[in-house]
Coordinates of C-alpha atoms in Angstrom, one line a residue:
X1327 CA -131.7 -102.3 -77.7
X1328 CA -129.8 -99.7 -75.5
X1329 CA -130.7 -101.6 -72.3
X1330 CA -129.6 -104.9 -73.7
X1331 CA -126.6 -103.6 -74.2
X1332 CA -126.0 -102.0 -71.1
X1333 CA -126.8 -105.5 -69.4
X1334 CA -124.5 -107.4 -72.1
X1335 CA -121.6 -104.7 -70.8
X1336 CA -121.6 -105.1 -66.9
X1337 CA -122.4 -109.2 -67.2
X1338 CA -119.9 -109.9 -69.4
X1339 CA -117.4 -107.1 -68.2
X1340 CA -118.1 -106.6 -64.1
X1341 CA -120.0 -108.8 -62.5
X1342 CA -121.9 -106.7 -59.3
X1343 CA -120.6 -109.4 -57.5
X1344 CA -116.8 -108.2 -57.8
X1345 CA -118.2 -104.8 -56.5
X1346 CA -117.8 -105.3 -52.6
X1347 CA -115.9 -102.0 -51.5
X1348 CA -116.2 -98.4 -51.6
X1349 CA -116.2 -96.8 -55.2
X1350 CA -112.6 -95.3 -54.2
X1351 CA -111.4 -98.5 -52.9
X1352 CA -112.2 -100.1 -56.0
X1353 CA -111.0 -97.4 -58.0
X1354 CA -107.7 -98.1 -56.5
X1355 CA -107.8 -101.8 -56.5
X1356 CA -110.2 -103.2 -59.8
X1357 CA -107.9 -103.4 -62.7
X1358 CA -109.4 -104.4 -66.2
X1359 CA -109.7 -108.4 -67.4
X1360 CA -107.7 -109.9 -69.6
X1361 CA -110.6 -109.9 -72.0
X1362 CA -111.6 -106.4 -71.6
X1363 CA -110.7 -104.9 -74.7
X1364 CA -112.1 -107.8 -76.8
X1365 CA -115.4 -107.5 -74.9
X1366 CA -115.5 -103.5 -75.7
X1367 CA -114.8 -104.0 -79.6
X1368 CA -117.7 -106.2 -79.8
X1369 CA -120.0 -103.9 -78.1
X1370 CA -119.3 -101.4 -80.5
X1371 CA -119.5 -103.8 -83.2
X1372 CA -123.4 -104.7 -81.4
X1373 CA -124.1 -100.6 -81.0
X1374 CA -121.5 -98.6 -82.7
X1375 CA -123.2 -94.9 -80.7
X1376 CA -122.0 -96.0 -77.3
X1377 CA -119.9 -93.5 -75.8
X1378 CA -116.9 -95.2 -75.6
X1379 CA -116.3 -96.4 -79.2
X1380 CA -115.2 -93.5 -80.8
X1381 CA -112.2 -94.1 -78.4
X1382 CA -111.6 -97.9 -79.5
X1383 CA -109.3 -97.5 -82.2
X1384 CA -106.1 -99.0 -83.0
X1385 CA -104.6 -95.8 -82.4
X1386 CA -105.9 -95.6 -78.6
X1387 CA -103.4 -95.0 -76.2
X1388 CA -103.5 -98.2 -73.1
X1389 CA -104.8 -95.0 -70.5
X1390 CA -108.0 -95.0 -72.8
X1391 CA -108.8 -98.6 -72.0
X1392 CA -107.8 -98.1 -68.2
X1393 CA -110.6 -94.8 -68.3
X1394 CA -113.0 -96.9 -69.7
X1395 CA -112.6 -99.6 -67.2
X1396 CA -112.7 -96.8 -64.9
X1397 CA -116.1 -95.5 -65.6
X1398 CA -118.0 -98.8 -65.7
X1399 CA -116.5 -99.3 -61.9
X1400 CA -118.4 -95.8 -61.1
X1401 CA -121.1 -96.2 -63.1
X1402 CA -122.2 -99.5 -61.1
X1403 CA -121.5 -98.1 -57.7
X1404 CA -123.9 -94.4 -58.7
X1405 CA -126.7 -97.0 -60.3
X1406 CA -126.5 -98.7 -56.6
X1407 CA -126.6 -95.2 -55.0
X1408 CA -129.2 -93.6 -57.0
X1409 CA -131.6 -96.9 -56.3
X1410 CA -132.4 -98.1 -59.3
X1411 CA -134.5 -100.4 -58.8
X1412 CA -132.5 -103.3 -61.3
X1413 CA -128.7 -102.2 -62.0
X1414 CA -128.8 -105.6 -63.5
X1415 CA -131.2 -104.3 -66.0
X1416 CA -131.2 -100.8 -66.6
X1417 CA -129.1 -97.6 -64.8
X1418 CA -132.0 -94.9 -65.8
X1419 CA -131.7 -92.2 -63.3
X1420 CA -129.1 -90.8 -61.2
X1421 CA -130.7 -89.9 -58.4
X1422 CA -128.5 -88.5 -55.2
X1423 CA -130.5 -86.0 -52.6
X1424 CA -129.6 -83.7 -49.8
X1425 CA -126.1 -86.4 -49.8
X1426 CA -123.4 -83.4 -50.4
X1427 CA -120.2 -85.4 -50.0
X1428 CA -121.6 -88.2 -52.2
X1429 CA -123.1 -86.0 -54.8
X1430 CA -119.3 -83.8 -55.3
X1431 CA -117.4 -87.2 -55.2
X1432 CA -119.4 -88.0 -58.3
X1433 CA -119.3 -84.8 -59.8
X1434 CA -115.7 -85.1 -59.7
X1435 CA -115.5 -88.3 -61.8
X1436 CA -114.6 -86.4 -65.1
X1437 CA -114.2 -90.3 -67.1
X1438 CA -117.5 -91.4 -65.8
X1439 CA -119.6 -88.2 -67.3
X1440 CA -117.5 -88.4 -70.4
X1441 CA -118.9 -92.5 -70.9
X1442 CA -122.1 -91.8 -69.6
X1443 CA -123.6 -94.6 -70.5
X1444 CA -126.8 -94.1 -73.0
X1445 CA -129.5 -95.6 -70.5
X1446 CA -129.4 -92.4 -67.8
X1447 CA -132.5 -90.4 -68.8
X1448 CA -132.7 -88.5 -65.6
X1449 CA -130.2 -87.0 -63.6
X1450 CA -131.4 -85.4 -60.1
X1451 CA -128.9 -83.8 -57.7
X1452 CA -130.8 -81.6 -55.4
X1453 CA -130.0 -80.3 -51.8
X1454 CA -126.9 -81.0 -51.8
X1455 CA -124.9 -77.8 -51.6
X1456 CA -123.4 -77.5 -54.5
X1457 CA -120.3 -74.5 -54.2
X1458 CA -119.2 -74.3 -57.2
X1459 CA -120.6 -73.2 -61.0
X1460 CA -122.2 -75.2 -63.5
X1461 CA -121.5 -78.6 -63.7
X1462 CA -121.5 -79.0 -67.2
X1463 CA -119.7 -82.5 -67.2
X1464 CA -123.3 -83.4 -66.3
X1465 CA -124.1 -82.3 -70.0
X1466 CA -122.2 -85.4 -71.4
X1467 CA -125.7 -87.2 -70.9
X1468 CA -127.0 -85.3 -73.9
X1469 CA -130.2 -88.4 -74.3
X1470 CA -131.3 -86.8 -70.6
X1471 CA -134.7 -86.2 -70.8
X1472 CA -134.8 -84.2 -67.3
X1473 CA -132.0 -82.4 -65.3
X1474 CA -132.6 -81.0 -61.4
X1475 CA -130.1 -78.9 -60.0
X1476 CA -132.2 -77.2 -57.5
X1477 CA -131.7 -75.9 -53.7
X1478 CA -128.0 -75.8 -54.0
X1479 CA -125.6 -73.1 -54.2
X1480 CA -124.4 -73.0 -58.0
X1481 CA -122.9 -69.7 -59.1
X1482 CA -122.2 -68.0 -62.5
X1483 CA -123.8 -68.2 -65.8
X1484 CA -126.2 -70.9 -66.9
X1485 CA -124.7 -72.4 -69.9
X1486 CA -127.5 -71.7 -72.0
X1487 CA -126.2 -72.4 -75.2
X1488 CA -125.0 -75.9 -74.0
X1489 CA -128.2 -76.6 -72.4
X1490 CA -130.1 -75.5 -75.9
X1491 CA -128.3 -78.5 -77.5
X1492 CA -130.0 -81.1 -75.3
X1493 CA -132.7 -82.2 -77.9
X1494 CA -134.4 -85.2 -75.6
X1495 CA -134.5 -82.2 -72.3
X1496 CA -138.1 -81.5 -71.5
X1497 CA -137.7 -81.1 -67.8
X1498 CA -135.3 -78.3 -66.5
X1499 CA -135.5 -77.3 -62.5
X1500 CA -132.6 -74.5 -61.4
X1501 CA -134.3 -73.2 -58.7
X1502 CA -132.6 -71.9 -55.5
X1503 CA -129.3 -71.1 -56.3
X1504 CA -127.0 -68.0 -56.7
X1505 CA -126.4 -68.1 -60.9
X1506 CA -125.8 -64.7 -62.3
X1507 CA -129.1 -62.9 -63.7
X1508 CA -128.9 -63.2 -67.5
X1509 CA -131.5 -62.1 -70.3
X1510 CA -132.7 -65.1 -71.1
X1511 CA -136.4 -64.2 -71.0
X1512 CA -137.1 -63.8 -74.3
X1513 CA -135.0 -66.4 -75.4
X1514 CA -135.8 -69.7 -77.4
X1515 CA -134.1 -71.5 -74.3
X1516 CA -136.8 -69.7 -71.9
X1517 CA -139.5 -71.0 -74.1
X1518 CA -139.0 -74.3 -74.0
X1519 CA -139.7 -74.2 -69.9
X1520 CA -141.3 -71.6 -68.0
X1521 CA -140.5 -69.5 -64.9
X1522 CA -140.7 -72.4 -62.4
X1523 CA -137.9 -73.9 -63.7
X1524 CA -135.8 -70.5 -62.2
X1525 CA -137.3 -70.0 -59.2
X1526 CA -135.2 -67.8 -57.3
X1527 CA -132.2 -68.9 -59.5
X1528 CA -130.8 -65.8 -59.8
X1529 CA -131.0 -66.3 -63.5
X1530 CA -134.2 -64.1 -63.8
X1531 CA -134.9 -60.8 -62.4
X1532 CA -136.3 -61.4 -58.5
X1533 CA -139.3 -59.2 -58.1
X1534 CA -138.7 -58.5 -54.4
X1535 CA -135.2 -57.5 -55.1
X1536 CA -136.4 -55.4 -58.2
X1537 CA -139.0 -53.6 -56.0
X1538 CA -135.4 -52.7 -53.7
X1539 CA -133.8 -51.3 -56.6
X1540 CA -137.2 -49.4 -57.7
X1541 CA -137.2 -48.1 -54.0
X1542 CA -134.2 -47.4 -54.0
X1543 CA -134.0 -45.6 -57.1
X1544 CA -136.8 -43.4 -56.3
X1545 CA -137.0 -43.0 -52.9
X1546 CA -133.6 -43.9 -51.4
X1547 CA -131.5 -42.0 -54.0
X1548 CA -133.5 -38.8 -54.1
X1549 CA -133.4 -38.6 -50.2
X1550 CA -129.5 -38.9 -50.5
X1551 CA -128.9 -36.6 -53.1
X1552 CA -131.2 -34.1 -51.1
X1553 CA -129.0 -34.8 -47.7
X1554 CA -126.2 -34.9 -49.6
X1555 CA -126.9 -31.3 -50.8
X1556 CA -128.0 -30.1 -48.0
X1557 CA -124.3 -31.4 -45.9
X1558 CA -122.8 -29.5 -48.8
X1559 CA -124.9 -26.3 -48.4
X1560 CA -123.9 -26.7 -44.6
X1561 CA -120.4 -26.9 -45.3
X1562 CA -120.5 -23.9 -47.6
X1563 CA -122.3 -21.9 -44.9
X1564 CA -121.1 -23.0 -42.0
X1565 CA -118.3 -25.3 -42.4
X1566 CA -116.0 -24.1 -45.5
X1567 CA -112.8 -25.9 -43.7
X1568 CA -114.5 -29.1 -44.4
X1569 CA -114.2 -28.2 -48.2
X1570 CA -111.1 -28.8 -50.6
X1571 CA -108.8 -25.5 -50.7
X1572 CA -109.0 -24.9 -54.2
X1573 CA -113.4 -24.9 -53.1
X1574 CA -113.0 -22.6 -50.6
X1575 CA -111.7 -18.8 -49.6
X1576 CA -109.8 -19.5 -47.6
X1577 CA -109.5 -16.0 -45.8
X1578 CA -113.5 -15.9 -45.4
X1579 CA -114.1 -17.7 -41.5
X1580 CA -117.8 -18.3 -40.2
X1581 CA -119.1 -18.1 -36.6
X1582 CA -119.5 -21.8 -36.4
X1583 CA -115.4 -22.4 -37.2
X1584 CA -114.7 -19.1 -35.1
X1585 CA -116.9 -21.3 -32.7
X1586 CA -115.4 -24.5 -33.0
X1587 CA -111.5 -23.2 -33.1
X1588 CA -111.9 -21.4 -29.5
X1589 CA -113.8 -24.7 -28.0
X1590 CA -116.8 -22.7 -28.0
X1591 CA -115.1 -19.4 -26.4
X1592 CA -113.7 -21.8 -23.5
X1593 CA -112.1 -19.8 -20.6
X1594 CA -109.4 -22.3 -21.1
X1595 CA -108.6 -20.7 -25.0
X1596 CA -109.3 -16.9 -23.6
X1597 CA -105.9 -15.2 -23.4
X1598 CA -107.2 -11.0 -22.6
X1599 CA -110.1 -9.2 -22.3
X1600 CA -109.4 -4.9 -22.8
X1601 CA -111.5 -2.2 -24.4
X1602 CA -113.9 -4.2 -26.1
X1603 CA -111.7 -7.1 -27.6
X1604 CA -111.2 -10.8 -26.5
X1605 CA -108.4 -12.4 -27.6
X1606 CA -108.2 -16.5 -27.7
X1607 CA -105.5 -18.9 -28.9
X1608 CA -107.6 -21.3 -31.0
X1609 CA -106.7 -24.4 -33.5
X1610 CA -107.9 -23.9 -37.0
X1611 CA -109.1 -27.2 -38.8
X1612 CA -106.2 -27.9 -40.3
X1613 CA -103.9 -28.0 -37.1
X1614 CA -103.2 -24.3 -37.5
X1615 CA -102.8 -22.5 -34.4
X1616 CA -104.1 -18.8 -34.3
X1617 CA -104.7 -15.8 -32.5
X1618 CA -108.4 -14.7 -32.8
X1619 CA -109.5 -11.3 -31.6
X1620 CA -113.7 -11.2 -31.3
X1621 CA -114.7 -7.6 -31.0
X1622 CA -117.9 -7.4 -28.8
X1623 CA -119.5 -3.9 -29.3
X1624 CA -122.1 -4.5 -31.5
X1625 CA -122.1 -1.7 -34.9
X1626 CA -124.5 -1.0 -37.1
X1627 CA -124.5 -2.3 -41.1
X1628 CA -122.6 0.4 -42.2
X1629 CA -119.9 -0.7 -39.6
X1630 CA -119.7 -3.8 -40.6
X1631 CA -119.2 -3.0 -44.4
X1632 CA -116.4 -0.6 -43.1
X1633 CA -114.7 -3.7 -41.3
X1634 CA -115.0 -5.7 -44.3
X1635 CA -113.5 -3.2 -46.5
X1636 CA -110.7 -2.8 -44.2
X1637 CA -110.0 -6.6 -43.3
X1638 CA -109.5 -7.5 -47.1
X1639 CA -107.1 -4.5 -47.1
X1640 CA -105.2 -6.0 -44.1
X1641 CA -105.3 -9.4 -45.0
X1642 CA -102.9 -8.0 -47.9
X1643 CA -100.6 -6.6 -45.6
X1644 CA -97.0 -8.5 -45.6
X1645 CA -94.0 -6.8 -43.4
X1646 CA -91.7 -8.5 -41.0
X1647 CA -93.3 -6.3 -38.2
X1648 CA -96.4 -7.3 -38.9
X1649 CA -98.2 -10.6 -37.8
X1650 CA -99.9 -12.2 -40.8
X1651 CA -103.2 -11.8 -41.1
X1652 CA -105.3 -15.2 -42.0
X1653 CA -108.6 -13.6 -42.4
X1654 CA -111.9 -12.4 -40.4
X1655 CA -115.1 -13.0 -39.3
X1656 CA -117.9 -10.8 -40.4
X1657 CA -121.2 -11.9 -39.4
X1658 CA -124.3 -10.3 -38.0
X1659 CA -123.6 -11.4 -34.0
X1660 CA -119.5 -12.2 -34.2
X1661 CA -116.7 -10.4 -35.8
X1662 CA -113.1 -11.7 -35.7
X1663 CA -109.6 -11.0 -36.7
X1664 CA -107.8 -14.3 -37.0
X1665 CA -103.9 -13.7 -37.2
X1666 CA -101.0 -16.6 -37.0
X1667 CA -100.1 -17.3 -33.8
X1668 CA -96.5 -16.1 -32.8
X1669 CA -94.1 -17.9 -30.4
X1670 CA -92.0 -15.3 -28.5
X1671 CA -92.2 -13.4 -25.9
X1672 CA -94.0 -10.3 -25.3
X1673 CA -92.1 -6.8 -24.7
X1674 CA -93.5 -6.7 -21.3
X1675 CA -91.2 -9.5 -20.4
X1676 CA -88.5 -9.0 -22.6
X1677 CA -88.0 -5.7 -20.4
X1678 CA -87.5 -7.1 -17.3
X1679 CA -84.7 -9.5 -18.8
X1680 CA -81.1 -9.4 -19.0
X1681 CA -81.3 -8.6 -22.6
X1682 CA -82.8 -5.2 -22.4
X1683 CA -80.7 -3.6 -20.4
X1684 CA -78.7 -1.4 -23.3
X1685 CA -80.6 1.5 -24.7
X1686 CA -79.0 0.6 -28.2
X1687 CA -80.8 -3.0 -27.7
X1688 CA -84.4 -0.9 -27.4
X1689 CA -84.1 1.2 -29.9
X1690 CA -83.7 -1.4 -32.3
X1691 CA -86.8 -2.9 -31.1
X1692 CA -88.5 0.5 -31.3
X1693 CA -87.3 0.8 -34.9
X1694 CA -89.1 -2.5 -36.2
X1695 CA -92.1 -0.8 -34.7
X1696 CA -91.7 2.3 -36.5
X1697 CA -91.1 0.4 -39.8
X1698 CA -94.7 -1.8 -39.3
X1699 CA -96.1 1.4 -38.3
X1700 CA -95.3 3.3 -41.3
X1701 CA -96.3 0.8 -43.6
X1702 CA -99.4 0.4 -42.4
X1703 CA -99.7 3.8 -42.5
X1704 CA -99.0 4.2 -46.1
X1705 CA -101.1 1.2 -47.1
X1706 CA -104.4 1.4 -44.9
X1707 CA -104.4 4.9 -43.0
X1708 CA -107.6 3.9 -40.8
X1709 CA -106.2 0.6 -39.4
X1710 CA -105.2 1.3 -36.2
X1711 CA -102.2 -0.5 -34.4
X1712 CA -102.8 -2.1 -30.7
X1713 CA -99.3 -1.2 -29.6
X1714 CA -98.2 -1.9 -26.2
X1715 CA -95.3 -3.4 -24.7
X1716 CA -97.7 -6.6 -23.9
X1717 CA -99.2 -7.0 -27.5
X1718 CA -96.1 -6.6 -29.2
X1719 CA -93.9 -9.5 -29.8
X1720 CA -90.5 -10.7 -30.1
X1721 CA -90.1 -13.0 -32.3
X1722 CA -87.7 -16.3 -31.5
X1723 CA -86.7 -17.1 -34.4
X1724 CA -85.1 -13.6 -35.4
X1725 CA -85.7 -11.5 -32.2
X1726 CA -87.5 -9.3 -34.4
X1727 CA -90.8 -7.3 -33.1
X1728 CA -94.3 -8.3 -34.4
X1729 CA -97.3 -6.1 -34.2
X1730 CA -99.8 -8.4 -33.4
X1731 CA -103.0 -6.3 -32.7
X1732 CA -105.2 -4.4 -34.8
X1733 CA -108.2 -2.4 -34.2
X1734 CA -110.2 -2.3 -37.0
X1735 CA -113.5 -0.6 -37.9
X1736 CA -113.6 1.7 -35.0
X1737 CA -113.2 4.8 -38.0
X1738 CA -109.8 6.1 -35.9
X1739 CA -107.6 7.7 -38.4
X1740 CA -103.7 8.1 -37.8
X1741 CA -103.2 10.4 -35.2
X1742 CA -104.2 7.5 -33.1
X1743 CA -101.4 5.3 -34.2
X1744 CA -99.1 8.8 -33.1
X1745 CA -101.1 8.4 -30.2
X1746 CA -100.8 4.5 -29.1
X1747 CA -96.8 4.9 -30.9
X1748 CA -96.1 7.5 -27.9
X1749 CA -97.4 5.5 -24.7
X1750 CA -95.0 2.4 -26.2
X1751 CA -92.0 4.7 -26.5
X1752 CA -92.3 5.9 -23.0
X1753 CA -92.9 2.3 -22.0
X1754 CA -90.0 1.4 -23.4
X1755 CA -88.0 3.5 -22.0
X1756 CA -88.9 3.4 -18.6
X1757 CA -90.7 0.1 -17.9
X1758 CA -93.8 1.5 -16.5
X1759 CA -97.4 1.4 -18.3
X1760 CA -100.9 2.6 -17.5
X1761 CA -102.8 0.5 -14.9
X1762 CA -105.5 -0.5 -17.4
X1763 CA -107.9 -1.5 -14.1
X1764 CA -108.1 2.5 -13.6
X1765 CA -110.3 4.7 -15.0
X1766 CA -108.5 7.2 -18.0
X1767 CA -105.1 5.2 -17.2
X1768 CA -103.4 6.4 -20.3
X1769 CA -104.0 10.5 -19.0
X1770 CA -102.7 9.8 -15.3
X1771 CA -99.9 7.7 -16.7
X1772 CA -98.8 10.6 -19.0
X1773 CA -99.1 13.3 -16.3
X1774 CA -97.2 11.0 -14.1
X1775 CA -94.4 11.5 -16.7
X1776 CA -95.0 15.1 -17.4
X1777 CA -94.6 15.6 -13.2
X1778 CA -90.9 14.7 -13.9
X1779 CA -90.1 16.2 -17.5
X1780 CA -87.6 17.9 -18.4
X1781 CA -85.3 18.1 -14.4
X1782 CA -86.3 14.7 -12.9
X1783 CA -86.4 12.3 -16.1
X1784 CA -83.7 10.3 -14.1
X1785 CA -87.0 8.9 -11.2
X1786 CA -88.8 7.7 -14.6
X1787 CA -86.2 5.5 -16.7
X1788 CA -86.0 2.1 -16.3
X1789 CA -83.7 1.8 -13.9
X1790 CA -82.7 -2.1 -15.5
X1791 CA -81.5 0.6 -18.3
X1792 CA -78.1 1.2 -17.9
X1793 CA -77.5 4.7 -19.0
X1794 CA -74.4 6.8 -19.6
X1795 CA -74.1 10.6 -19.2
X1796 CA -73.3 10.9 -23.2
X1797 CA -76.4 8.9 -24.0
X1798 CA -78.8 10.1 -20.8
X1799 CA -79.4 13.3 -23.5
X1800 CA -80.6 11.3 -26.4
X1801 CA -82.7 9.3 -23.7
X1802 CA -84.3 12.5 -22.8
X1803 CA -84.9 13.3 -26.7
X1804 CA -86.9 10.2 -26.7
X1805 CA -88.8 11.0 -24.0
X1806 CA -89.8 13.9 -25.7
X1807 CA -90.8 12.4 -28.7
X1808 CA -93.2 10.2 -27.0
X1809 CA -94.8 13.2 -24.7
X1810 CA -95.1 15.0 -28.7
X1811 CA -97.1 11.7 -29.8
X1812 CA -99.4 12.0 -26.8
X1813 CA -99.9 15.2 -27.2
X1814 CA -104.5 15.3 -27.6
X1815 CA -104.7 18.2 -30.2
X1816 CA -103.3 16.1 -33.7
X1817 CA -102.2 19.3 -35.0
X1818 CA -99.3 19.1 -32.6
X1819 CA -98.1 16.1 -32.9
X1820 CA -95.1 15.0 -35.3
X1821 CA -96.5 13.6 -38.5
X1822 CA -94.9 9.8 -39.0
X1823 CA -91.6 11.2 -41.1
X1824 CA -90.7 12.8 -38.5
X1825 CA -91.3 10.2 -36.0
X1826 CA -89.5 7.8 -38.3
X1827 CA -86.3 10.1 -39.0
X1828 CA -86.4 11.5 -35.2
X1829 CA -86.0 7.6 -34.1
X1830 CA -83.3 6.5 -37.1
X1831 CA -80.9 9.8 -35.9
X1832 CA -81.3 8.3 -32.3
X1833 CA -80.5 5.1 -33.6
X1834 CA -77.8 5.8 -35.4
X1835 CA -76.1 8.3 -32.7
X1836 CA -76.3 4.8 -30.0
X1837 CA -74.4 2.6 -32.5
X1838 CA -71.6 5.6 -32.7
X1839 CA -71.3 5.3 -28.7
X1840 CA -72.0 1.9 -28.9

C-alpha cells in the first residue's frame, strides 16, 4: 500500500521526466503545480501516516507546501543516485559509497530527511568521510530496517537513546570512525547487535589501545615515578639550586654547584692562588655573581666539623665592613666559602691614586677595618680575617672598606687577627707589602721596617703621602702600633681595645689638623 502510494505521489506530482538538471539546479528552478496542494490532501486522505500530512492543515503556512515540494525534487534525484533499480516503483534504499561530496550535499537537505518518504528501508552511506557528528537527521527514517555509517570519520556520542527508538532496526554497522567511547556494553541497545557492529568505532573500549593504557599504567608510570624520584633525589644532593627556595637551604652549597658556578674551576674564573686558598669569581644559578674561596689542604673529620661550626657562625655575621657571607661548601674532597661579590677597588690600587694621598683619608679607611675587626672579634674569636691591602675592598657605592677574606677552620685564635691587623697598618702607611713569591715574606718585610724605626721612618712612608711636620709624629705613633701587632710573642701585643682606641685618638687628632 506504501509503494502504491509512493508511485501515485511522483506520477501525479513530478513526472521523472521534468527531472533533467542537477538536484541544485532544480532546487532553484522547479516550483510546485498549480494542483500541488490538492494532489497532497488526497494522498493523505489515501494514507493518512505519510510524513508530510501532519503538516497539511488549514493552518500551514505557504513555506510548508514549498518544503514539501522541495523534498519530493530530492527525493527523486537520491532514488536515481542510490540505483534503485525502479524510482518509478519503489525508492527502498539510499545507497551512496565512497562519493563524499554527494553523500554531505544530501546530508545537508534537512526538508528531505524530515519527509522521508515511508518506502526507504535501508540507508547506507559508507566511505565517504564523514567530518562531522552524528547525523541524526538520518533518524527521520524511523521504518529503516538497516543503517551503515561505517569507514568514515563521525565524532561524539552515538545517540543511543535515539537509535533505541528505531523499532523496525535490525542491522546497525558504525565501524571505523572516531565516536567517543561510551558504556554501552551492558546496555539493552548493545544487545540488540553485537560487537561487529562497533568495530573500531571508538564507542567500545579498543583492546590494543587498553593494553597501552595497562602498559602504561604498570610499566610506563612506575618507571617515571622511579626517574622522577630519582632527578629529585639528584637535585636534593647534588643540585639544591634547581629546587624552589622555600625547598631548599639556601646557605648549604654542594661540590657539583661549587663545580658548575666556577665553569668547572676554569683558569678563566681563577682570580689568586696564596697559602692554600683559591679564589674564583663564579655565577650562582640564579645570576648571582660570587666570590668563592676553595681551601685545598685536606683536614681530617674533626676539621671539617670545626669549619662547619664556624661557617654557620659567619654566615650570621652582618657589618658594613664585612662582605656577606652566602654560605659554604663542606664536603669530603671540596670546601668553600662563597661570599657576594663586591665591585670596587682593592686597597692596593686605591694607594697609588690621587685619592689617598691625605693621612686623614687612610685612617678613615683603617678605622672601618678596625670596626669589622672588632666585631668579628666579639662574635666568632677563631675566625681569622685575610687582611691585606689587596683583599680588602673599597666599596663604590659608599667608599667604605670590605673585608672580604676569611680563613676559617685553620684553629688560629686572635692574636692572629693582631697579627695580619699590623702588616695592613704598616701597608697602609707606606705602600710597601711582603713579596709573597719569597720565602717568610712577612718576617723580612717587618725587619725591613724595624731597620728604619724610630730615626729613619721618613725612607719607609709612602712617599704619595703628603705629610706635615705636626702630623709626621702621629704617623710615627702608627707605625708603632703596627710593629706592636707584629710583635710574635701574643703576650706583647695590644689586646683589640687598645688597638681600637689607639686608632680612634689618631683619628680624631687628623680631623683637628685637618
Amino acid at each position: 500500500m506504501a509503494s502504491s502510494l509512493f508511485i501515485i505521489f511522483f506520477l501525479t506530482i513530478l513526472p521523472l521526466s521534468v527531472l533533467s538538471a542537477t538536484v541544485l539546479e532544480d532546487l532553484a528552478n522547479l516550483t510546485p503545480p498549480p494542483d500541488f496542494t490538492n494532489t497532497i490532501t488526497q494522498n493523505c486522505i489515501r494514507n493518512p501516516l505519510l510524513r508530510y500530512c501532519n503538516n497539511t492543515s488549514s493552518s500551514s503556512s505557504p513555506m510548508d507546501i514549498v518544503e514539501i515540494f522541495r523534498s519530493t525534487i530530492v527525493a527523486s534525484h537520491l532514488c536515481n543516485e542510490s540505483k534503485n533499480p525502479n524510482c518509478v516503483e519503489s525508492f527502498p534504499k539510499i545507497r551512496i559509497h565512497s562519493r563524499p561530496k554527494t553523500a554531505a550535499l544530501y546530508l545537508s537537505f534537512d526538508f528531505f530527511w524530515k519527509y522521508c518518504p515511508l518506502t526507504v528501508v535501508e540507508i547506507d552511506l559508507v566511505n565517504n568521510s564523514l567530518n562531522s557528528e552524528f547525523p541524526t537527521n538520518v533518524l527521520s527514517c524511523a521504518q529503516i530496517r538497516t543503517l551503515d555509517l561505517s569507514y568514515n570519520h563521525l565524532s561524539g556520542f552515538v545517540p543511543v537513546q535515539n537509535l533505541s527508538g528505531l523499532a523496525n532496526l535490525t542491522h546497525l554497522n558504525l565501524s571505523y570512525n572516531r565516536f567517543s567511547e561510551d558504556k554501552i556494553s551492558d546496555s539493552e541497545f548493545f544487545k540488540r547487535f553485537n560487537a561487529s557492529s562497533f568495530v573500531h568505532s571508538g564507542v567500545l573500549p579498543d583492546a590494543k589501545r587498553y593494553k597501552v593504557k595497562v602498559l602504561v599504567l604498570l610499566i610506563v608510570f612506575p618507571i617515571t615515578v622511579i626517574l622522577l624520584c630519582f632527578c629529585l633525589g639528584w637535585m636534593c644532593l647534588k643540585r639544591p639550586d634547581y629546587l624552589p627556595r622555600t625547598c631548599r637551604r639556601s646557605h648549604k652549597f654542594t661540590s657539583a654547584m661549587i663545580d658548575a658556578a666556577t665553569d668547572e674551576f676554569s683558569d678563566q674564573k681563577l682570580v689568586s692562588k696564596s697559602g692554600g686558598v683559591d679564589i674564583y669569581r663564579g655565577a650562582l644559578r640564579d645570576g648571582t655573581e660570587a666570590k668563592i674561596e676553595v681551601y685545598t689542604e685536606k683536614v681530617s673529620k674533626e676539621k671539617r666539623r670545626e669549619f662547619a661550626e664556624e661557617c654557620e657562625a659567619v654566615f650570621k655575621l652582618r657589618h658594613k665592613n664585612l662582605v656577606r657571607v652566602l654560605g659554604w661548601c663542606n664536603g669530603r674532597s671540596l670546601r668553600a666559602l662563597v661570599t657576594e661579590w663586591t665591585y670596587g677597588e682593592s686597597l692596593e690600587t686605591w694607594l697609588n691614586s690621587s685619592l689617598a694621598c691625605s693621612w686623614r683619608r687612610r685612617l678613615r679607611v683603617v678605622m672601618g677595618v678596625v670596626d669589622g675587626l672588632f666585631y668579628v672579634s666579639e662574635h666568632w674569636p677563631e675566625v681569622t680575617l685575610g687582611l691585606s691591602t689587596s683583599s680588602v675592598l673599597l666599596s663604590d657605592k659608599d667608599q667604605e672598606p670590605l673585608i672580604s677574606q676569611f680563613k676559617i677552620g685553620d684553629g688560629n685564635n686572635s692574636s692572629t687577627n693582631i697579627f695580619n691587623f699590623g702588616l695592613f697598618l704598616l701597608e697602609m702607611i707606606t705602600n710597601l707589602r711582603p713579596d709573597e713569591a719569597q720565602e717568610d715574606s712577612d718576617r723580612k718585610y717587618l725587619e725591613y721596617i724595624r731597620v728604619h724605626y724610630p730615626d729613619n721612618l721618613e725612607r719607609v712612608i709612602d712617599e704619595k703621602m703628603k705629610v706635615e711636620e705636626r702630623t709626621l709624629e702621629k704617623v710615627k705613633q702608627g707605625i708603632t702600633l703596627g710593629l706592636m701587632c707584629t710583635d710574635k710573642p701574643p703576650l706583647k701585643q695590644p689586646s683589640l681595645t687598645q688597638i681600637y682606641d689607639s686608632v680612634v685618638s689618631l683619628y680624631e687628632s687628623s680631623s683637628r689638623h685637618h
